[in-house]
CSV table of C-alpha atoms in Angstrom, one decimal:
chain,number,residue,atom,x,y,z
A,26,MET,CA,-55.2,-69.3,-10.3
A,27,SER,CA,-56.6,-70.5,-13.6
A,28,GLU,CA,-59.4,-72.4,-11.7
A,29,LEU,CA,-60.2,-69.2,-9.9
A,30,LYS,CA,-60.4,-67.3,-13.2
A,31,LYS,CA,-62.9,-69.9,-14.5
A,32,ARG,CA,-65.1,-69.5,-11.4
A,33,ILE,CA,-64.9,-65.7,-11.6
A,34,SER,CA,-65.8,-65.8,-15.3
A,35,VAL,CA,-68.9,-67.8,-14.4
A,36,ILE,CA,-69.9,-65.2,-11.8
A,37,LEU,CA,-69.4,-62.3,-14.2
A,38,GLU,CA,-71.3,-64.0,-17.0
A,39,ALA,CA,-74.4,-64.9,-14.9
A,40,PRO,CA,-77.3,-63.2,-16.7
A,41,GLU,CA,-79.6,-63.0,-13.7
A,42,ALA,CA,-77.3,-61.2,-11.3
A,43,ASP,CA,-76.7,-57.4,-11.1
A,44,ILE,CA,-73.1,-56.1,-11.0
A,45,ASN,CA,-73.1,-55.5,-7.2
A,46,THR,CA,-74.2,-59.1,-6.6
A,47,LYS,CA,-71.5,-60.3,-9.0
A,48,LEU,CA,-68.8,-58.2,-7.2
A,49,LEU,CA,-69.9,-59.4,-3.8
A,50,LYS,CA,-69.6,-63.0,-5.0
A,51,ILE,CA,-66.1,-62.3,-6.3
A,52,CYS,CA,-65.1,-60.9,-2.9
A,53,GLN,CA,-66.6,-63.9,-1.2
A,54,LEU,CA,-64.8,-66.3,-3.5
A,55,LEU,CA,-61.4,-64.6,-3.1
A,56,ASP,CA,-61.9,-64.5,0.7
A,57,GLN,CA,-62.7,-68.2,0.8
A,58,GLU,CA,-60.0,-69.4,-1.6
A,59,ILE,CA,-56.9,-67.3,-0.7
A,60,GLU,CA,-56.2,-67.6,3.0
A,61,TYR,CA,-54.1,-64.4,3.3
A,62,TYR,CA,-56.9,-62.2,1.8
A,63,ASN,CA,-58.4,-60.9,5.0
A,64,TRP,CA,-60.4,-57.9,3.6
A,65,THR,CA,-61.5,-57.8,0.0
A,66,GLY,CA,-63.6,-55.0,-1.5
A,67,PHE,CA,-64.3,-52.7,-4.4
A,68,TYR,CA,-64.3,-48.9,-4.4
A,69,PHE,CA,-65.8,-46.9,-7.2
A,70,ARG,CA,-65.4,-43.3,-8.3
A,71,ASN,CA,-68.3,-41.2,-7.1
A,72,GLY,CA,-69.6,-39.7,-10.4
A,73,ASP,CA,-67.5,-36.7,-11.3
A,74,LYS,CA,-66.3,-36.1,-7.8
A,75,GLU,CA,-62.7,-36.9,-7.0
A,76,GLU,CA,-63.5,-39.4,-4.4
A,77,LEU,CA,-64.1,-43.2,-4.0
A,78,VAL,CA,-67.1,-44.8,-2.5
A,79,LEU,CA,-67.1,-48.2,-0.9
A,80,GLY,CA,-68.9,-50.9,-2.9
A,81,PRO,CA,-69.3,-54.6,-2.2
A,82,TYR,CA,-66.8,-56.1,0.2
A,83,VAL,CA,-66.1,-59.0,2.6
A,84,GLY,CA,-64.3,-58.5,5.9
A,85,ALA,CA,-64.4,-56.3,9.0
A,86,LYS,CA,-66.5,-53.2,8.9
A,87,THR,CA,-64.6,-50.1,7.8
A,88,ASP,CA,-65.0,-46.4,8.5
A,89,HIS,CA,-63.5,-45.6,5.1
A,90,THR,CA,-66.7,-45.6,3.1
A,91,THR,CA,-65.6,-42.5,1.2
A,92,ILE,CA,-61.9,-41.8,0.3
A,93,PRO,CA,-60.7,-38.6,-1.4
A,94,PHE,CA,-58.4,-39.0,-4.4
A,95,GLY,CA,-54.8,-39.0,-3.3
A,96,LYS,CA,-55.5,-40.1,0.3
A,97,GLY,CA,-54.3,-43.5,1.4
A,98,ILE,CA,-53.3,-46.3,-0.9
A,99,CYS,CA,-56.7,-46.4,-2.6
A,100,GLY,CA,-56.7,-42.7,-3.2
A,101,GLN,CA,-53.2,-42.9,-4.6
A,102,VAL,CA,-54.3,-45.6,-7.1
A,103,ALA,CA,-57.3,-43.5,-8.1
A,104,VAL,CA,-54.8,-40.8,-9.2
A,105,SER,CA,-52.0,-43.0,-10.7
A,106,GLY,CA,-54.1,-45.7,-12.3
A,107,GLN,CA,-51.4,-48.1,-11.4
A,108,THR,CA,-51.4,-51.2,-9.2
A,109,PHE,CA,-49.9,-50.5,-5.8
A,110,VAL,CA,-48.5,-53.3,-3.6
A,111,VAL,CA,-47.7,-52.4,0.0
A,112,PRO,CA,-45.7,-55.2,1.6
A,113,ASP,CA,-45.8,-53.6,5.1
A,114,VAL,CA,-48.4,-50.8,5.7
A,115,HIS,CA,-46.4,-49.6,8.7
A,116,GLN,CA,-43.6,-48.5,6.4
A,117,GLN,CA,-46.0,-46.4,4.2
A,118,ASP,CA,-46.5,-42.7,5.0
A,119,ASN,CA,-49.9,-42.2,3.2
A,120,TYR,CA,-51.7,-45.3,4.7
A,121,LEU,CA,-55.3,-45.2,6.0
A,122,SER,CA,-55.5,-47.7,8.8
A,123,CYS,CA,-58.7,-49.8,8.6
A,124,SER,CA,-57.7,-52.4,11.1
A,125,MET,CA,-54.9,-52.9,13.6
A,126,ASP,CA,-54.6,-56.4,12.1
A,127,THR,CA,-53.8,-55.2,8.6
A,128,LYS,CA,-50.1,-55.7,7.7
A,129,SER,CA,-50.1,-55.4,3.9
A,130,GLU,CA,-52.3,-54.2,1.1
A,131,ILE,CA,-52.7,-54.5,-2.7
A,132,VAL,CA,-54.9,-52.1,-4.7
A,133,VAL,CA,-55.5,-52.6,-8.4
A,134,PRO,CA,-57.4,-50.1,-10.6
A,135,ILE,CA,-60.4,-50.8,-12.7
A,136,LEU,CA,-60.2,-48.9,-16.0
A,137,LYS,CA,-62.9,-48.2,-18.6
A,138,ASP,CA,-62.0,-46.4,-21.8
A,139,GLY,CA,-58.7,-45.5,-20.2
A,140,LYS,CA,-60.2,-43.8,-17.2
A,141,ASN,CA,-59.9,-45.1,-13.6
A,142,ILE,CA,-63.5,-45.9,-12.5
A,143,GLY,CA,-62.7,-47.9,-9.4
A,144,GLN,CA,-60.5,-50.5,-7.9
A,145,ILE,CA,-60.2,-53.7,-5.9
A,146,ASP,CA,-58.6,-53.4,-2.5
A,147,ILE,CA,-57.2,-56.4,-0.6
A,148,ASP,CA,-55.8,-56.3,3.0
A,149,SER,CA,-53.8,-59.0,4.6
A,150,HIS,CA,-52.9,-59.8,8.2
A,151,LYS,CA,-49.5,-61.0,7.0
A,152,VAL,CA,-46.5,-59.0,6.0
A,153,ASN,CA,-45.5,-59.2,2.3
A,154,PRO,CA,-47.8,-62.1,1.2
A,155,PHE,CA,-48.8,-60.7,-2.3
A,156,THR,CA,-47.0,-62.3,-5.3
A,157,LYS,CA,-46.8,-61.6,-9.0
A,158,ALA,CA,-49.6,-64.2,-9.4
A,159,ASP,CA,-51.8,-62.2,-7.1
A,160,GLU,CA,-51.1,-59.1,-9.1
A,161,ALA,CA,-51.9,-60.9,-12.4
A,162,LEU,CA,-55.1,-62.4,-11.1
A,163,LEU,CA,-56.4,-59.1,-9.6
A,164,GLU,CA,-55.4,-57.2,-12.8
A,165,TRP,CA,-57.3,-59.7,-14.8
A,166,ILE,CA,-60.4,-59.4,-12.5
A,167,CYS,CA,-60.3,-55.6,-12.8
A,168,GLN,CA,-60.0,-55.8,-16.6
A,169,GLU,CA,-63.0,-58.1,-16.7
A,170,VAL,CA,-65.0,-56.0,-14.3
A,171,GLY,CA,-64.2,-52.9,-16.3
A,172,LYS,CA,-65.8,-54.5,-19.4
A,173,LYS,CA,-69.1,-55.0,-17.4
A,174,MET,CA,-69.3,-51.4,-16.1
């Protein structure tokens, strides 16, 4: 994971790229390097509204381009500000299905000045693939992204 962190740092420090280009490159890198990441994307708070709007992502098209706070895993993380790992989405009551292939999900908040401004959302086609190393990597990514926002 340390090699991935180095490569992500290079992406985030690139002076010529705007933030959306950088975020898309991060999604692409994670998608290429971690085989059980099958949908990788960012959601961001829509101004002062209590909703999330889809940002850069890699994976199948989703109908969930706007998610109200509290709805689904992403909406819950928008409220709690805490990482949420769902080992099996079929066991989760408040799950928004994006794909029939999705079996698990991890959502990590992006905080700026203590406020939740967005999150990274990863879906997997495997049950329970996410490890503490995944959590640590994604939390680090979100911390670094928060510094750039």
